[in-house]
């Protein structure tokens, strides 16, 4: 019997979606399964461009259906629906991050377009999607990275109301094939933020010069250069501060996709790892008979379940966001930072078990072990997103307000607010519902109760031992505090989703035993920071807890993990 908590292509039926969404998701799974594991791996090893996949997506209208907002739709079923976008992320991650990447950078390239009031550009983008084209997001540069204040893409007025754009962009996915590239630059005749411009370019234009693929991969991560590229009024998407906000708000939309891609990678790798370990005999016993192996695989399993629970619940807040409810601005960097780093831990735990098998060229695991590393490093580093999360700490922990309850959002609605988020500032004014009821609902679960003690201790730390003005300049110390806060938010949304899905309490208890250990480890890390005060060190030691051990519960979790052996294997 398939584990209902994990994606399994053999049994996958997204019945909670409308018929056309179900058809497209299932058709995507079937395309990969029909292609087979050997071809999948060979394309990855040979760095083959994704032409066959993009032809399939074009034929089915996959990108056009999932990535055209309802306001720009030309046929039924087209909408921007974060729930089904997340489902497709998971599928792409399951079969290979190269496929996900072409889709992800298309999403980023569309962000500035769908936020624009330029009707001609929007119509052009919708037509290109309908034709099966991909898109690109021309923001970062070789010399400046994503420091958009320092862009060297310069737009010189041409005397006829347009511009000639000259400059280069670096690390731009799909830059080799994009029908439309959203490019960020600045005018040469206007100083300061008022001079920013987002404009649409075509990679096939003679003034667009593709330099190279900067990575050794099927993912075409390009460097391109514009030489006096003509930019007309119909090409201008945003100007001034609006262009700056469009860049950040696009990243808000795009970074959310990293969590579910990470989940898909871990799920495929887990089927392979558990099957291999369970069928390999060592010293006369299956590898899975050894206690340390069972612990590592069980930890990997519950961490993966936690990744899914958190991400599924975050979808609801993303879809329910509005001008008066911007809680997604915390949960979004959480999915990008916390879920993707959990993905790395899941892969590492399984790799410790299967060891040399994880290098073999005929396994999915070999590419999973490489690709899982990229997700925490895309759309802002872990450190950048941790620093962002810290901006919400005090309001979230200590100053809750009433919000209307947010239920499960699998409805066929258009998430229009994502393209009218407004100015990318004011994070300190974002307010949250009380986190305590989520924990109170599971107070009888031993390790949830144990972790709640640590969450309460964190509130005490923020109230009485928060970093002073000098320590607030020590980012190394602050990041340790951020990890503690992230764990508490991670646990909250896991518990909310557990309640909505009636999760088996054995799984929840085992998962929170892991989170208790994690909190204790980060507390010890804080204790050792150079600038930690004596009071902060004392607090850190007092916050350490031992999980509640239950051998019978752990045995039941192991039965779930063991059942994954042979539950799925991709056809050759």
CSV table of C-alpha atoms in Angstrom, one decimal, residues 57-226:
chain,number,residue,atom,x,y,z
A,57,UNK,CA,4.6,21.2,-22.4
A,58,UNK,CA,3.7,23.3,-25.5
A,59,UNK,CA,1.5,20.5,-27.0
A,60,UNK,CA,-0.5,20.2,-23.7
A,61,UNK,CA,-0.6,23.9,-23.1
A,62,UNK,CA,0.9,23.2,-19.7
A,63,UNK,CA,2.7,26.5,-19.0
A,64,UNK,CA,0.0,28.6,-20.7
A,65,UNK,CA,-2.7,27.0,-18.5
A,66,UNK,CA,-0.8,27.2,-15.2
A,67,UNK,CA,0.9,30.6,-15.7
A,68,UNK,CA,-1.6,32.8,-17.4
A,69,UNK,CA,-3.6,34.9,-14.9
A,70,UNK,CA,-7.4,34.8,-15.3
A,71,UNK,CA,-7.3,38.5,-16.3
A,72,UNK,CA,-5.2,37.6,-19.4
A,73,UNK,CA,-6.8,34.2,-20.2
A,74,UNK,CA,-7.8,33.3,-23.7
A,75,UNK,CA,-9.5,30.0,-22.7
A,76,UNK,CA,-11.1,28.3,-19.7
A,77,UNK,CA,-8.9,26.9,-17.0
A,78,UNK,CA,-6.1,29.5,-17.3
A,79,UNK,CA,-5.3,31.1,-14.0
A,80,UNK,CA,-2.4,31.7,-11.6
A,81,UNK,CA,-3.2,29.1,-8.8
A,82,UNK,CA,-0.4,28.6,-6.3
A,83,UNK,CA,-1.8,25.2,-5.1
A,84,UNK,CA,-1.5,23.6,-8.5
A,85,UNK,CA,1.8,25.4,-9.3
A,86,UNK,CA,3.2,23.8,-6.1
A,87,UNK,CA,1.9,20.4,-7.2
A,88,UNK,CA,3.8,20.7,-10.5
A,89,UNK,CA,6.9,21.9,-8.7
A,90,UNK,CA,6.9,18.6,-6.8
A,91,UNK,CA,6.5,16.6,-9.9
A,92,UNK,CA,9.3,18.4,-11.7
A,93,UNK,CA,11.6,18.0,-8.7
A,94,UNK,CA,10.8,14.3,-8.5
A,95,UNK,CA,12.0,13.7,-12.1
A,96,UNK,CA,14.8,16.2,-12.3
A,97,UNK,CA,15.6,19.8,-11.3
A,98,UNK,CA,16.5,20.7,-14.9
A,99,UNK,CA,12.9,20.5,-15.9
A,100,UNK,CA,11.8,22.5,-12.9
A,101,UNK,CA,14.4,25.2,-13.6
A,102,UNK,CA,13.1,26.0,-17.1
A,103,UNK,CA,9.6,26.4,-15.5
A,104,UNK,CA,10.9,28.3,-12.5
A,105,UNK,CA,12.7,31.0,-14.5
A,106,UNK,CA,9.7,31.3,-16.8
A,107,UNK,CA,7.7,32.2,-13.7
A,108,UNK,CA,10.3,34.8,-12.7
A,109,UNK,CA,10.3,36.2,-16.2
A,110,UNK,CA,6.6,36.6,-16.2
A,111,UNK,CA,6.5,38.3,-12.8
A,112,UNK,CA,7.3,41.8,-14.0
A,113,UNK,CA,4.9,41.4,-17.0
A,114,UNK,CA,1.9,40.4,-15.0
A,115,UNK,CA,2.6,43.2,-12.5
A,116,UNK,CA,2.7,45.7,-15.4
A,117,UNK,CA,-0.1,48.0,-16.7
A,118,UNK,CA,1.4,47.7,-20.2
A,119,UNK,CA,-1.5,46.0,-22.0
A,120,UNK,CA,0.6,45.4,-25.2
A,121,UNK,CA,3.3,43.6,-23.2
A,122,UNK,CA,0.8,41.5,-21.3
A,123,UNK,CA,-1.0,40.4,-24.5
A,124,UNK,CA,2.4,39.6,-26.1
A,125,UNK,CA,3.3,37.4,-23.1
A,126,UNK,CA,0.0,35.6,-23.1
A,127,UNK,CA,0.4,34.9,-26.8
A,128,UNK,CA,4.0,33.6,-26.3
A,129,UNK,CA,2.8,31.3,-23.5
A,130,UNK,CA,0.1,29.9,-25.8
A,131,UNK,CA,2.8,29.3,-28.4
A,132,UNK,CA,4.8,27.2,-25.9
A,133,UNK,CA,7.6,29.8,-25.4
A,134,UNK,CA,9.7,30.1,-22.2
A,135,UNK,CA,10.6,33.3,-20.4
A,136,UNK,CA,13.6,34.7,-18.5
A,137,UNK,CA,14.3,37.1,-15.7
A,138,UNK,CA,17.2,39.5,-16.5
A,139,UNK,CA,18.1,40.9,-13.1
A,140,UNK,CA,21.5,39.7,-11.9
A,141,UNK,CA,24.9,40.8,-13.3
A,142,UNK,CA,28.4,39.4,-13.2
A,143,UNK,CA,29.9,42.3,-11.2
A,144,UNK,CA,27.0,43.0,-8.9
A,145,UNK,CA,25.0,39.8,-8.5
A,146,UNK,CA,21.5,40.7,-7.5
A,147,UNK,CA,22.5,44.2,-6.2
A,148,UNK,CA,20.0,46.0,-8.4
A,149,UNK,CA,21.0,49.4,-7.0
A,150,UNK,CA,24.2,49.0,-9.0
A,151,UNK,CA,22.9,47.8,-12.3
A,152,UNK,CA,25.1,48.5,-15.4
A,153,UNK,CA,22.4,47.8,-17.9
A,154,UNK,CA,22.1,51.3,-19.3
A,155,UNK,CA,19.2,52.8,-21.3
A,156,UNK,CA,20.1,55.8,-23.4
A,157,UNK,CA,17.2,57.9,-24.8
A,158,UNK,CA,17.0,57.5,-28.6
A,159,UNK,CA,15.3,60.9,-29.2
A,160,UNK,CA,12.0,59.3,-30.4
A,161,UNK,CA,10.6,58.4,-27.0
A,162,UNK,CA,12.4,55.1,-26.7
A,163,UNK,CA,15.8,53.9,-25.6
A,164,UNK,CA,18.8,52.0,-26.7
A,165,UNK,CA,19.8,49.4,-24.0
A,166,UNK,CA,23.4,48.3,-23.6
A,167,UNK,CA,24.9,46.1,-21.0
A,168,UNK,CA,25.1,42.5,-19.9
A,169,UNK,CA,23.3,40.1,-17.5
A,170,UNK,CA,24.7,37.0,-15.9
A,171,UNK,CA,23.2,33.9,-14.4
A,172,UNK,CA,19.9,34.2,-16.4
A,173,UNK,CA,18.0,31.0,-16.9
A,174,UNK,CA,16.4,30.3,-20.3
A,175,UNK,CA,18.5,33.2,-21.7
A,176,UNK,CA,19.2,31.0,-24.7
A,177,UNK,CA,15.6,30.5,-25.8
A,178,UNK,CA,13.3,32.9,-24.1
A,179,UNK,CA,10.6,34.6,-26.2
A,180,UNK,CA,10.6,37.3,-23.7
A,181,UNK,CA,13.2,38.4,-21.2
A,182,UNK,CA,12.2,40.8,-18.4
A,183,UNK,CA,15.4,43.0,-18.1
A,184,UNK,CA,16.2,45.4,-15.3
A,185,UNK,CA,18.2,48.5,-16.1
A,186,UNK,CA,18.5,52.3,-15.5
A,187,UNK,CA,18.3,55.4,-17.7
A,188,UNK,CA,21.4,57.4,-18.4
A,189,UNK,CA,19.5,60.7,-18.2
A,190,UNK,CA,17.8,60.2,-14.8
A,191,UNK,CA,19.6,59.9,-11.5
A,192,UNK,CA,18.6,57.7,-8.5
A,193,UNK,CA,15.6,55.4,-8.2
A,194,UNK,CA,13.5,57.3,-10.6
A,195,UNK,CA,15.8,56.1,-13.4
A,196,UNK,CA,15.1,52.4,-13.0
A,197,UNK,CA,13.4,50.6,-15.9
A,198,UNK,CA,12.1,47.1,-16.4
A,199,UNK,CA,11.7,46.3,-20.1
A,200,UNK,CA,10.9,43.3,-22.3
A,201,UNK,CA,13.6,41.9,-24.7
A,202,UNK,CA,13.5,39.1,-27.2
A,203,UNK,CA,16.5,36.6,-27.2
A,204,UNK,CA,16.1,36.2,-31.0
A,205,UNK,CA,16.7,39.9,-31.7
A,206,UNK,CA,20.0,40.7,-33.5
A,207,UNK,CA,21.1,43.2,-30.8
A,208,UNK,CA,20.7,40.4,-28.2
A,209,UNK,CA,24.0,38.4,-27.9
A,210,UNK,CA,24.1,35.1,-26.1
A,211,UNK,CA,27.5,34.7,-24.6
A,212,UNK,CA,27.5,31.3,-23.0
A,213,UNK,CA,26.0,28.9,-20.5
A,214,UNK,CA,27.7,29.6,-17.2
A,215,UNK,CA,27.0,26.2,-15.7
A,216,UNK,CA,27.8,22.7,-16.8
A,217,UNK,CA,24.2,21.5,-17.0
A,218,UNK,CA,21.1,21.0,-19.0
A,219,UNK,CA,19.9,24.1,-17.2
A,220,UNK,CA,20.8,26.9,-19.5
A,221,UNK,CA,22.0,29.6,-17.1
A,222,UNK,CA,23.1,32.2,-19.5
A,223,UNK,CA,25.2,35.2,-19.8
A,224,UNK,CA,23.8,37.6,-22.4
A,225,UNK,CA,24.7,41.1,-23.7
A,226,UNK,CA,22.6,43.8,-25.3
